[in-house]
PDB file of C-alpha atoms in Angstrom:
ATOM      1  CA  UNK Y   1       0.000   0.000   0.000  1.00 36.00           C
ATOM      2  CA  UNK Y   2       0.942   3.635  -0.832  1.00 38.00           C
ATOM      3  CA  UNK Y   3       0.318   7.054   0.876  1.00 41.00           C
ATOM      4  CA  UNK Y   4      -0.785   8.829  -1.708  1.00 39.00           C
ATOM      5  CA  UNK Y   5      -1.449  12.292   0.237  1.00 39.00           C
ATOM      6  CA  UNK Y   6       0.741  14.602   2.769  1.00 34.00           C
ATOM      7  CA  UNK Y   7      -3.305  16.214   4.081  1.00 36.00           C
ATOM      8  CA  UNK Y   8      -4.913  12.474   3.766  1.00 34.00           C
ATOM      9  CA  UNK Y   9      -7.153  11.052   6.460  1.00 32.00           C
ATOM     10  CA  UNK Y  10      -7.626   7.624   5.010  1.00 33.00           C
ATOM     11  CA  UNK Y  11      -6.591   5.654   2.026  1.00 34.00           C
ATOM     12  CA  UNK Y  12      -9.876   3.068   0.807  1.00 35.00           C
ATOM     13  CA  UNK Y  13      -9.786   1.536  -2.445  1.00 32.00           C
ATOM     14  CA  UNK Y  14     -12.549   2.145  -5.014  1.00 34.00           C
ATOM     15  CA  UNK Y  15     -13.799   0.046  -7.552  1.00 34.00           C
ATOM     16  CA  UNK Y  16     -16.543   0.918  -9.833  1.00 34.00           C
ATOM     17  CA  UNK Y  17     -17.704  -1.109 -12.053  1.00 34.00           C
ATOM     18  CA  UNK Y  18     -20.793  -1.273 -15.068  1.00 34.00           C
ATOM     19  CA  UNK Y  19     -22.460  -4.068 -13.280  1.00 39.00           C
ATOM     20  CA  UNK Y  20     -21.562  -6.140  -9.669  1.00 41.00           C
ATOM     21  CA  UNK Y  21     -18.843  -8.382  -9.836  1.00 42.00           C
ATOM     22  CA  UNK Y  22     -19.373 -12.106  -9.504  1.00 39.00           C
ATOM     23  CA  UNK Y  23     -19.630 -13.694  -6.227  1.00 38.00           C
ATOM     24  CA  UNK Y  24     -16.563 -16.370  -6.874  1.00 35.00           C
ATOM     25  CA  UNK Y  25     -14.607 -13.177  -8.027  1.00 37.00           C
ATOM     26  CA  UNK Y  26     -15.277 -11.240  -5.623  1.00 39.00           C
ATOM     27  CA  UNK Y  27     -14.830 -14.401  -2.724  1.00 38.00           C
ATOM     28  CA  UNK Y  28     -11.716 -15.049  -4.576  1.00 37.00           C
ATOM     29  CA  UNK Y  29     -10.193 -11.424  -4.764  1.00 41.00           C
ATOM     30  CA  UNK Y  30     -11.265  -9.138  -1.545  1.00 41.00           C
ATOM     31  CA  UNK Y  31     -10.112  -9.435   1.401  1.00 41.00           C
ATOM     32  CA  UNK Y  32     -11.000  -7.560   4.776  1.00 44.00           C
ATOM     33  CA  UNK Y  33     -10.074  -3.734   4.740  1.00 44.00           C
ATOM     34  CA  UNK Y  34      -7.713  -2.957   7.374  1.00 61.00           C
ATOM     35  CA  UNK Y  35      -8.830   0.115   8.705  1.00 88.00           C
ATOM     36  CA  UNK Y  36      -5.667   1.951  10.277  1.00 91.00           C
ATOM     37  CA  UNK Y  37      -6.162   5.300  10.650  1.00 92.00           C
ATOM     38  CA  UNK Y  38      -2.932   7.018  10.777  1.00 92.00           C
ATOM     39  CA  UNK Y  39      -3.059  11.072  12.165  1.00 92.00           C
ATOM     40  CA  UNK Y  40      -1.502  13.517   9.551  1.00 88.00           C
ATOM     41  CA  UNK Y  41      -0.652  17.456   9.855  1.00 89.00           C
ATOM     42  CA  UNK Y  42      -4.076  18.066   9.284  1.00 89.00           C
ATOM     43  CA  UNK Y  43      -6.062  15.635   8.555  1.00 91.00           C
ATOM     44  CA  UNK Y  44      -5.992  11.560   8.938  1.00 93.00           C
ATOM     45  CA  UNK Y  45      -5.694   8.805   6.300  1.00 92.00           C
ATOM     46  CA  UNK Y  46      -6.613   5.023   6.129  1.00 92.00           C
ATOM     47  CA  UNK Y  47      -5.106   2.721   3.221  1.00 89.00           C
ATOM     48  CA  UNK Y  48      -7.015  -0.131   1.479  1.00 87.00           C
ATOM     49  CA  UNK Y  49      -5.990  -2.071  -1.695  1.00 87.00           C
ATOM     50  CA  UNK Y  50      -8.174  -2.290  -4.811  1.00 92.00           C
ATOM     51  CA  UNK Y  51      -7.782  -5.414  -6.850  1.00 93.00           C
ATOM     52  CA  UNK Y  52      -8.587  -6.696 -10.278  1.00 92.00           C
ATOM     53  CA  UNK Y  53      -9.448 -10.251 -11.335  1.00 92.00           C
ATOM     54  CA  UNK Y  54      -6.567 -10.495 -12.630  1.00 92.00           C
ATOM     55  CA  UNK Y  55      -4.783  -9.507  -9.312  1.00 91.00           C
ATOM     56  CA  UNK Y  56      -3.216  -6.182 -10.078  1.00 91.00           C
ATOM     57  CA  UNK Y  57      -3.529  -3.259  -7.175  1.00 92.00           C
ATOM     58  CA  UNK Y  58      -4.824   0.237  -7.195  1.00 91.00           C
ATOM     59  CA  UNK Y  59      -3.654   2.127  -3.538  1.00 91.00           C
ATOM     60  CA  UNK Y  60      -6.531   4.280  -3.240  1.00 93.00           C
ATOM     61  CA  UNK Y  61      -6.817   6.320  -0.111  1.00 92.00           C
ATOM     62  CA  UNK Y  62      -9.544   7.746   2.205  1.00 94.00           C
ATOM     63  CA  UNK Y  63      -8.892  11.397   3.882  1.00 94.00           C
ATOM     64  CA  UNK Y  64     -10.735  12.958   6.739  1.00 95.00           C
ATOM     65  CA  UNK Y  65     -10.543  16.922   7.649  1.00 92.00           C
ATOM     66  CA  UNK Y  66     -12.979  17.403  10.178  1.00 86.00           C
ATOM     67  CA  UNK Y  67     -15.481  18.525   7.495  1.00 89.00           C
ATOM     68  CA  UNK Y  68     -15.023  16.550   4.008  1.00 91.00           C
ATOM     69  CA  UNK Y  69     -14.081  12.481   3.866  1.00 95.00           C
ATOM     70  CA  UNK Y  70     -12.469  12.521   0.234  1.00 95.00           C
ATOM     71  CA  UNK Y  71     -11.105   9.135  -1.829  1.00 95.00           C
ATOM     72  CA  UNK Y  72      -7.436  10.079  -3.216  1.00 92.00           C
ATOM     73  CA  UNK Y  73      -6.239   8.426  -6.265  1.00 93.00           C
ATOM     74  CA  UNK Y  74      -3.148   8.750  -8.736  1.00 91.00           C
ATOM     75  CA  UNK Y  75      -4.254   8.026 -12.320  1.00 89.00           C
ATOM     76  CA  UNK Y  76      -2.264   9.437 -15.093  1.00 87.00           C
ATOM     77  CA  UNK Y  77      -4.127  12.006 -16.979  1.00 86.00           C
ATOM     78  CA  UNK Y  78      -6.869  12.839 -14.605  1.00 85.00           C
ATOM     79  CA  UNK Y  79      -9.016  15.470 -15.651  1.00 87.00           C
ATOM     80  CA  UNK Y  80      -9.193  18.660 -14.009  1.00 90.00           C
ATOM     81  CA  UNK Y  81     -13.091  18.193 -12.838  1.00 92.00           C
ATOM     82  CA  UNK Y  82     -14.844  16.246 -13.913  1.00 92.00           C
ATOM     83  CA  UNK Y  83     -18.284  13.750 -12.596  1.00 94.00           C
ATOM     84  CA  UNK Y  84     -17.114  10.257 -12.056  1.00 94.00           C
ATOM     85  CA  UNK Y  85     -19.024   7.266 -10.408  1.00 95.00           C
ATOM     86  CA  UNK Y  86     -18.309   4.298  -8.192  1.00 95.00           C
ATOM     87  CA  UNK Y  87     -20.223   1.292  -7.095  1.00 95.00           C
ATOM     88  CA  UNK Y  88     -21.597   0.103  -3.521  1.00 96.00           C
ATOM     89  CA  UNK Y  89     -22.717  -2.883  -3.812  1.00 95.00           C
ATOM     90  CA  UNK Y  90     -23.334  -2.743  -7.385  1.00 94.00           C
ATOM     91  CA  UNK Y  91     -25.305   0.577  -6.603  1.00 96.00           C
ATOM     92  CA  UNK Y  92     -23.619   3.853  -8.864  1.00 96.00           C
ATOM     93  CA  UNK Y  93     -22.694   6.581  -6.630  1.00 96.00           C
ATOM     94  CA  UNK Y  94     -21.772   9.667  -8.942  1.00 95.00           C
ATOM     95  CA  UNK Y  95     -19.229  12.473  -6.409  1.00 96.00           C
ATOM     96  CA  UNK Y  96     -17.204  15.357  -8.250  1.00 95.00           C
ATOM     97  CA  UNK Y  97     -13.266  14.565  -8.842  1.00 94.00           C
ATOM     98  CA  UNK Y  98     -10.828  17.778  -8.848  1.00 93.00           C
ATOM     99  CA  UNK Y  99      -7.495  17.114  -9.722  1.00 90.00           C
ATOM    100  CA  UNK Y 100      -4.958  18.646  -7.095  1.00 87.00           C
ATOM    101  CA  UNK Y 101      -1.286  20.482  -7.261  1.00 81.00           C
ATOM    102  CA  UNK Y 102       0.411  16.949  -7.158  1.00 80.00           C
ATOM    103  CA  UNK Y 103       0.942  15.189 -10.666  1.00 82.00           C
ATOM    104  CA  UNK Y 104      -1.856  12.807 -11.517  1.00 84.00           C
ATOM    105  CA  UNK Y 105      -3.555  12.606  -8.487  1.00 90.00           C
ATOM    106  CA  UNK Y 106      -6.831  13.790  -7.842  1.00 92.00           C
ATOM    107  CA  UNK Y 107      -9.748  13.788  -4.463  1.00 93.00           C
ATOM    108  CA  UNK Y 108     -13.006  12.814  -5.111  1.00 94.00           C
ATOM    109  CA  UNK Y 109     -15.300  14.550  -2.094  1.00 95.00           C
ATOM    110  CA  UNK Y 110     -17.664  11.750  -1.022  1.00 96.00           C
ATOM    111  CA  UNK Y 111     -21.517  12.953  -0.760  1.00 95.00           C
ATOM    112  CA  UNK Y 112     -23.121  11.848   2.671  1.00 95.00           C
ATOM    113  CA  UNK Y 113     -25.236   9.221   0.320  1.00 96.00           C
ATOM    114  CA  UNK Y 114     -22.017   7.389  -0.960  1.00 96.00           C
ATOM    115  CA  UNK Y 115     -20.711   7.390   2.937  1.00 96.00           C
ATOM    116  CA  UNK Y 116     -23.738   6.194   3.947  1.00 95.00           C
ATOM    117  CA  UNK Y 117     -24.110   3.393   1.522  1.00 96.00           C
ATOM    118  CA  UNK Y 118     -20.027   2.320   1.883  1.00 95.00           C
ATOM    119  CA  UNK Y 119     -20.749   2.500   6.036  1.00 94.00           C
ATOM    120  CA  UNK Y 120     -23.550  -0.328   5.225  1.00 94.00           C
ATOM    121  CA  UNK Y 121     -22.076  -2.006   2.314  1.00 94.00           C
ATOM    122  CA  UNK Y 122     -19.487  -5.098   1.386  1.00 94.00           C
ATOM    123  CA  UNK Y 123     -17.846  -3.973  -1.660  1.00 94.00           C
ATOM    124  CA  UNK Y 124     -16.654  -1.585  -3.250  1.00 95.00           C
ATOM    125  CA  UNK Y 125     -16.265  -1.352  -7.182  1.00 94.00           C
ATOM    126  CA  UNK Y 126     -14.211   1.514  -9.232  1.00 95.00           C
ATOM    127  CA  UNK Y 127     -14.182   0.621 -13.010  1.00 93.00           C
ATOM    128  CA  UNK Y 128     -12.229   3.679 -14.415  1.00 93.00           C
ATOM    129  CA  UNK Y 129      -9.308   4.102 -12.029  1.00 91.00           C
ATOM    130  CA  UNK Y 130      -7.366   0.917 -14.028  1.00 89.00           C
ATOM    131  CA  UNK Y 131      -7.227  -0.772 -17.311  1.00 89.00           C
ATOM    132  CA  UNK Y 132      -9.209  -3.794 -15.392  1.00 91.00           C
ATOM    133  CA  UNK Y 133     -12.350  -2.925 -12.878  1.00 94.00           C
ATOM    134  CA  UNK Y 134     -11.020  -3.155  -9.637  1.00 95.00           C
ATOM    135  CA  UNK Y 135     -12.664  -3.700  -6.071  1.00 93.00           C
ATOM    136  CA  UNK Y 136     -11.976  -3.879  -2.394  1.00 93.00           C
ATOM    137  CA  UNK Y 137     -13.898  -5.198   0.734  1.00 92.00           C
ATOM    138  CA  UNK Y 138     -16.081  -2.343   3.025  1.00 93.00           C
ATOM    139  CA  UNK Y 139     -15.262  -4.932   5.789  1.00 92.00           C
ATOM    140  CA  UNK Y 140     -15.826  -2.849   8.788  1.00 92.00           C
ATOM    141  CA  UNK Y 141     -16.201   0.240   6.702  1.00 93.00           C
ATOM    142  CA  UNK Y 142     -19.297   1.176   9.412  1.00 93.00           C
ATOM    143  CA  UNK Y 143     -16.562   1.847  12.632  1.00 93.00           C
ATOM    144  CA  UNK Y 144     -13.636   2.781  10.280  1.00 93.00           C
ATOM    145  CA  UNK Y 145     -15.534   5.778   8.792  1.00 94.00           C
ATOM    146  CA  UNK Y 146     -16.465   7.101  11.514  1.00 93.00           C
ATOM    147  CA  UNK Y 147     -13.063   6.457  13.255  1.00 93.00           C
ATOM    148  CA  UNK Y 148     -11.707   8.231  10.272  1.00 94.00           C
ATOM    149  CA  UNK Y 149     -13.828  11.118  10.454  1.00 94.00           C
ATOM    150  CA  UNK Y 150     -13.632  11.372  14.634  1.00 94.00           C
ATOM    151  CA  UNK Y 151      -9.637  11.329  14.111  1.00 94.00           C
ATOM    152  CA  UNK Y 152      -9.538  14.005  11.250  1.00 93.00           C
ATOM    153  CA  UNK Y 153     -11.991  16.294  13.101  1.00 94.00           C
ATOM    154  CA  UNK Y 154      -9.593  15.901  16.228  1.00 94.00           C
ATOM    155  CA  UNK Y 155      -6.555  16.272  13.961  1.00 93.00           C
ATOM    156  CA  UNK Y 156      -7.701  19.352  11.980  1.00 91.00           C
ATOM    157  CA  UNK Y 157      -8.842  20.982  15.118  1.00 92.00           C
ATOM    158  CA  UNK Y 158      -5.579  20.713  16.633  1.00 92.00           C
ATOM    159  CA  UNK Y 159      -4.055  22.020  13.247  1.00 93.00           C
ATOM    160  CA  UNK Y 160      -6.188  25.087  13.857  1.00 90.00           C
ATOM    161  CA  UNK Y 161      -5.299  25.691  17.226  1.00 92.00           C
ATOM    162  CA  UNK Y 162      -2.206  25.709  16.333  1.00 92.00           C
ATOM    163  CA  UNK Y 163      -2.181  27.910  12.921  1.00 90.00           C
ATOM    164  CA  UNK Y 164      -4.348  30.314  15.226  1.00 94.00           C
ATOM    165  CA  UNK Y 165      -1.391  30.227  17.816  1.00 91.00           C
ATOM    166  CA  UNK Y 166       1.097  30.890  14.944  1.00 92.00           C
ATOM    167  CA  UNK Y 167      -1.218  33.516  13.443  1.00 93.00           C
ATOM    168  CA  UNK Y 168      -1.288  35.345  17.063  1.00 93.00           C
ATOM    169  CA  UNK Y 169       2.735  34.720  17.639  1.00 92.00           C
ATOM    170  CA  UNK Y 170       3.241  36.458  13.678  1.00 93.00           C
ATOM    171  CA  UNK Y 171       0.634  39.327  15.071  1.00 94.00           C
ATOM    172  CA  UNK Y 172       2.304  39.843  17.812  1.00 92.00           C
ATOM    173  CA  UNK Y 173       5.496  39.811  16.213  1.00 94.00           C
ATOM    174  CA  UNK Y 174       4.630  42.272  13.593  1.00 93.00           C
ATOM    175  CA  UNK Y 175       3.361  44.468  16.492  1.00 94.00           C
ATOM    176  CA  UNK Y 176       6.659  44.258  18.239  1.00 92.00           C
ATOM    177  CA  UNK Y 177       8.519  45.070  15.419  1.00 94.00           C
ATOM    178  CA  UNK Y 178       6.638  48.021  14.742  1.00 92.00           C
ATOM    179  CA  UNK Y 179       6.700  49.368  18.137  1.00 93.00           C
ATOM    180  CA  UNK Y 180      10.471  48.367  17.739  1.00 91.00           C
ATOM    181  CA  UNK Y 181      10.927  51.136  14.801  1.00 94.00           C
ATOM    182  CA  UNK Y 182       8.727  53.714  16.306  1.00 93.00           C
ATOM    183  CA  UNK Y 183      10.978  53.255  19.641  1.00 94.00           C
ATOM    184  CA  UNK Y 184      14.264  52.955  17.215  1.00 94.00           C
ATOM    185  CA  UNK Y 185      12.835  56.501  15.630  1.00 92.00           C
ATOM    186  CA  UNK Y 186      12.032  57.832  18.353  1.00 92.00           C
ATOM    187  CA  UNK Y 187      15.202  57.190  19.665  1.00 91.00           C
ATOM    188  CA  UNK Y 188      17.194  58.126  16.132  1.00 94.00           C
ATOM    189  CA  UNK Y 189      15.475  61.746  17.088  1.00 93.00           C
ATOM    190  CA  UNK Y 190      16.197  61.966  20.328  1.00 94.00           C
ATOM    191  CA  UNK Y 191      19.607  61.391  19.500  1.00 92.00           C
ATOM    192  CA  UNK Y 192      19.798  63.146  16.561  1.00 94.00           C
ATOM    193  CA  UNK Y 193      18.156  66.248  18.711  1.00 92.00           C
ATOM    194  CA  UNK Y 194      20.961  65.795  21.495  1.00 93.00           C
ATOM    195  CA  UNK Y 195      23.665  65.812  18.667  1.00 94.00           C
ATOM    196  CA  UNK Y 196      22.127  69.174  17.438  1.00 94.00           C
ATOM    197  CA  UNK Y 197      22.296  70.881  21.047  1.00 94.00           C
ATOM    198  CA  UNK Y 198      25.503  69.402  21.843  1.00 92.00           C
ATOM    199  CA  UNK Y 199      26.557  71.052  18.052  1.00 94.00           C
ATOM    200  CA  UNK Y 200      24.856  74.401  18.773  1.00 92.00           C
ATOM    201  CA  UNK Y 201      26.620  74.365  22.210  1.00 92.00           C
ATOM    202  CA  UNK Y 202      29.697  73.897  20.945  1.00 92.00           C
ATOM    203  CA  UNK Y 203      29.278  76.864  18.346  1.00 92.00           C
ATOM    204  CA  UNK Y 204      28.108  78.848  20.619  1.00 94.00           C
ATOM    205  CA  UNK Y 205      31.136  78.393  23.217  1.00 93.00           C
ATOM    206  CA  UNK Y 206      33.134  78.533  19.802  1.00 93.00           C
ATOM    207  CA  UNK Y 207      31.717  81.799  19.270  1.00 91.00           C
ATOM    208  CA  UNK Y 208      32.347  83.066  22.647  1.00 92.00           C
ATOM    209  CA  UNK Y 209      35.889  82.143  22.704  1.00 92.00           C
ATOM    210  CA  UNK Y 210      36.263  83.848  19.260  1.00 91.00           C
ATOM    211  CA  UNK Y 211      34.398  86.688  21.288  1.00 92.00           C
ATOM    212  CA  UNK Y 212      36.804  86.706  23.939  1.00 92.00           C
ATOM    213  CA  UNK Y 213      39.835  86.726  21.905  1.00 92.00           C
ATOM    214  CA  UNK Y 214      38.984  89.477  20.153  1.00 90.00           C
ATOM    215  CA  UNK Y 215      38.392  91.356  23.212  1.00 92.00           C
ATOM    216  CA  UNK Y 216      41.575  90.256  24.737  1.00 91.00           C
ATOM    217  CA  UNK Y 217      42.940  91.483  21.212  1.00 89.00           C
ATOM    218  CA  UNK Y 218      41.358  94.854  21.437  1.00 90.00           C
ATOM    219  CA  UNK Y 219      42.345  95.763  25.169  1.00 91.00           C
ATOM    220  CA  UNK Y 220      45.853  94.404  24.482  1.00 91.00           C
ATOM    221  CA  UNK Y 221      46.030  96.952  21.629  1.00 88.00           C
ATOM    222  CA  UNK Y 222      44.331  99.609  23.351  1.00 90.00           C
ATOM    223  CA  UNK Y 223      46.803  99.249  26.210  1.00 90.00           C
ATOM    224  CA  UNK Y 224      49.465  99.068  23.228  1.00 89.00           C
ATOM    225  CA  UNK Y 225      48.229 102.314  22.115  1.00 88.00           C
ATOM    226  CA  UNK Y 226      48.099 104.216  25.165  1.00 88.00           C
ATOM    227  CA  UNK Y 227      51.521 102.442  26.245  1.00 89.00           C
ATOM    228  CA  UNK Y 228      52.741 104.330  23.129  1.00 89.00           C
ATOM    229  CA  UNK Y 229      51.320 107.334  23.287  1.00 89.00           C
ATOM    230  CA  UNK Y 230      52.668 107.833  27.286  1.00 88.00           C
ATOM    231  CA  UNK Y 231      56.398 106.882  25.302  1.00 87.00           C
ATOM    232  CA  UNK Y 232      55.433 109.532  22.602  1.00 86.00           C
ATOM    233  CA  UNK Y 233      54.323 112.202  25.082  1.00 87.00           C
ATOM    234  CA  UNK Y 234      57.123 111.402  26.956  1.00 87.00           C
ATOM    235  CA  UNK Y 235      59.466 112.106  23.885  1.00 85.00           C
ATOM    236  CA  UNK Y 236      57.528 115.327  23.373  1.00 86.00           C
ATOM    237  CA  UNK Y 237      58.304 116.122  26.907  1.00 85.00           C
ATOM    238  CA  UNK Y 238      62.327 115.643  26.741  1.00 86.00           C
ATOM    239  CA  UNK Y 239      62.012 117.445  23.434  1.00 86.00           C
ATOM    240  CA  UNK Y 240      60.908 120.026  25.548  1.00 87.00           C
ATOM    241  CA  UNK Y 241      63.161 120.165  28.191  1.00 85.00           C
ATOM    242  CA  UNK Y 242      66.208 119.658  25.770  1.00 84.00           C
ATOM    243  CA  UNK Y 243      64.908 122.928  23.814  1.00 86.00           C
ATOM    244  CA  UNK Y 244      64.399 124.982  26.639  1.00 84.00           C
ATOM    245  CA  UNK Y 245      67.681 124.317  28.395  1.00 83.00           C
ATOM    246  CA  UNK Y 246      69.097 124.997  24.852  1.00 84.00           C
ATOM    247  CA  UNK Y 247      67.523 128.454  25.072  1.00 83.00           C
ATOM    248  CA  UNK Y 248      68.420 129.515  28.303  1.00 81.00           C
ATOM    249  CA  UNK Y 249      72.451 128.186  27.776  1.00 80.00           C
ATOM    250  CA  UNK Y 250      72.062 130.787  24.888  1.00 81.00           C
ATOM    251  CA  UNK Y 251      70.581 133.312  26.048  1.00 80.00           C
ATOM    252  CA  UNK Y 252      73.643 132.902  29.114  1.00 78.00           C
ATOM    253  CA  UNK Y 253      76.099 132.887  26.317  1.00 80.00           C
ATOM    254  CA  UNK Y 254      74.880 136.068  25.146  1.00 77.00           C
ATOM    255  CA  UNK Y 255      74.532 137.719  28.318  1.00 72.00           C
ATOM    256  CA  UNK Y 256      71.195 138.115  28.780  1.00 66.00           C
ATOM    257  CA  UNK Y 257      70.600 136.001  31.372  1.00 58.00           C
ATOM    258  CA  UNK Y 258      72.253 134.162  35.160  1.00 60.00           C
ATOM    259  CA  UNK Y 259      74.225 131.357  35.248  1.00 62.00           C
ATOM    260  CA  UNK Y 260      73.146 128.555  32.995  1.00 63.00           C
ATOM    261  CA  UNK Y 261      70.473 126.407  33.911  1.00 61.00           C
ATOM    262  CA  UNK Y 262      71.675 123.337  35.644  1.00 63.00           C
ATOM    263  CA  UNK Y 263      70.985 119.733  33.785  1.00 60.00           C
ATOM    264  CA  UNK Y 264      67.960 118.336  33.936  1.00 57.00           C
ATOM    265  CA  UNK Y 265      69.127 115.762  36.079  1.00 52.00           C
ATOM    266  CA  UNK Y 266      70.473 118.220  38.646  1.00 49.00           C
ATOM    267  CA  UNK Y 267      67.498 120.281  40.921  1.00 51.00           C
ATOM    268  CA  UNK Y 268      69.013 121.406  44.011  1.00 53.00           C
ATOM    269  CA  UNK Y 269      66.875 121.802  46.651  1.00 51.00           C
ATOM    270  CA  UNK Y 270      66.962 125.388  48.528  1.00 52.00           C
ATOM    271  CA  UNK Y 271      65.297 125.491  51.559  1.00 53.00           C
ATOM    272  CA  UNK Y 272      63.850 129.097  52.979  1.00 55.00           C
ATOM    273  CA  UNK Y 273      66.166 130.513  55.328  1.00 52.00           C
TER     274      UNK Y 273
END
């Protein structure tokens, strides 16, 4: 036997057939389903084998979801969609086949009726799915349905819990990242503000100092001027003195006056008698 889907519930073979198959062939031929359900990611799957007369097998399989019980089948060059029916008992049960994403293998959703009639019936008849008719035993198909159908509802609700958990961890993972890059703006601002102040504070002192040194400049050459205009009055003075002792050793040469003036160095000091 062969799982023949990833999603599938249960694997049954299906055999339908233009008329019922005779009783030797079908004594001869079908054996008891095994009904093993086996638990999937979403969904669980049983297996059965559908055999011709001339003993060649067809794995068919029967899936469960919690909502749909579906036969999956690989035939090569399955249509798309298309209206296909299978036998119960000899009875035709007509259920839409859709071809899925694998190669060649397609689901064929069974209606309530054709449960309801494989649940109560012996055996089941597919006459398309091979180059022969082929058929399998509904042995037990009454518990293993519904096993099938309890398991995938159980399985599939799990699968949802857990989607909805991932769905809430990506929510709340998107909302942490956005509060992330409002908080990483935010702080990019507040940083970028600080890095302005700090900038304008340090122009500003830059400015000062500039300030300051030009101040220092001017007072050190306003003291610069005054320093040399003391040293040029002070010339102006000795040019003074230096012409007026001049005049008065002249005017002592010629007569006109006392003794000559002493130098400028030399003031005596008379005190009044």
């Amino acid at each position: 036997m062969r799982d023949l889907g990833a999603g599938a519930v249960a694997l049954l073979v299906v055999a339908a057939v233009a008329g019922p198959a005779p009783a030797a062939f079908a004594a001869a031929n079908l054996e008891t389903a095994s009904w093993a359900i086996t638990p999937e990611d979403a969904a669980c799957h049983t297996d059965l084998e559908m055999v011709s007369r001339s003993g060649a097998v067809a794995p068919v399989a029967l899936t469960a979801d919690g909502e749909h019980v579906a036969l999956r089948f690989a035939k090569p060059g399955v249509a798309a969609r298309a209206f296909l029916p299978i036998r119960v008992d000899g009875r035709p049960f007509s259920n839409l086949v859709q071809r899925t994403g694998e190669e060649g293998v397609a689901l064929m959703n069974l209606s309530d009726q054709t449960l309801a009639a494989m649940r109560h019936g012996k055996t089941l008849q597919v006459a398309w799915l091979a180059e022969e008719a082929v058929s399998a035993s509904l042995a037990g198909a009454g518990q293993g349905i519904a096993d099938l159908k309890t398991c995938g509802a159980q399985v599939a609700g799990q699968h949802r819990a857990r989607e909805a958990e991932l769905d809430a961890q990506r929510v709340r993972a998107q909302a942490e990242a956005r509060a992330k890059a409002v908080a990483d703006e935010q702080l990019a601002t507040a940083r970028a503000q600080t890095a302005a102040a700090e900038a304008e504070r340090q122009r500003v002192a830059a400015e000062t100092r500039r300030a300051d040194a030009q101040a220092d400049e001017l007072v050190a050459e306003a003291a610069q001027q005054r320093a040399m205009a003391q040293a040029e009055q002070q010339r102006a003075y000795a040019d003074q003195e230096r012409q007026r002792q001049l005049a008065a050793q002249r005017r002592y040469a010629d007569g006109d006056g006392g003794p000559p003036p002493p130098p400028e160095y030399y003031r005596p000091y008379y005190s009044p008698r």
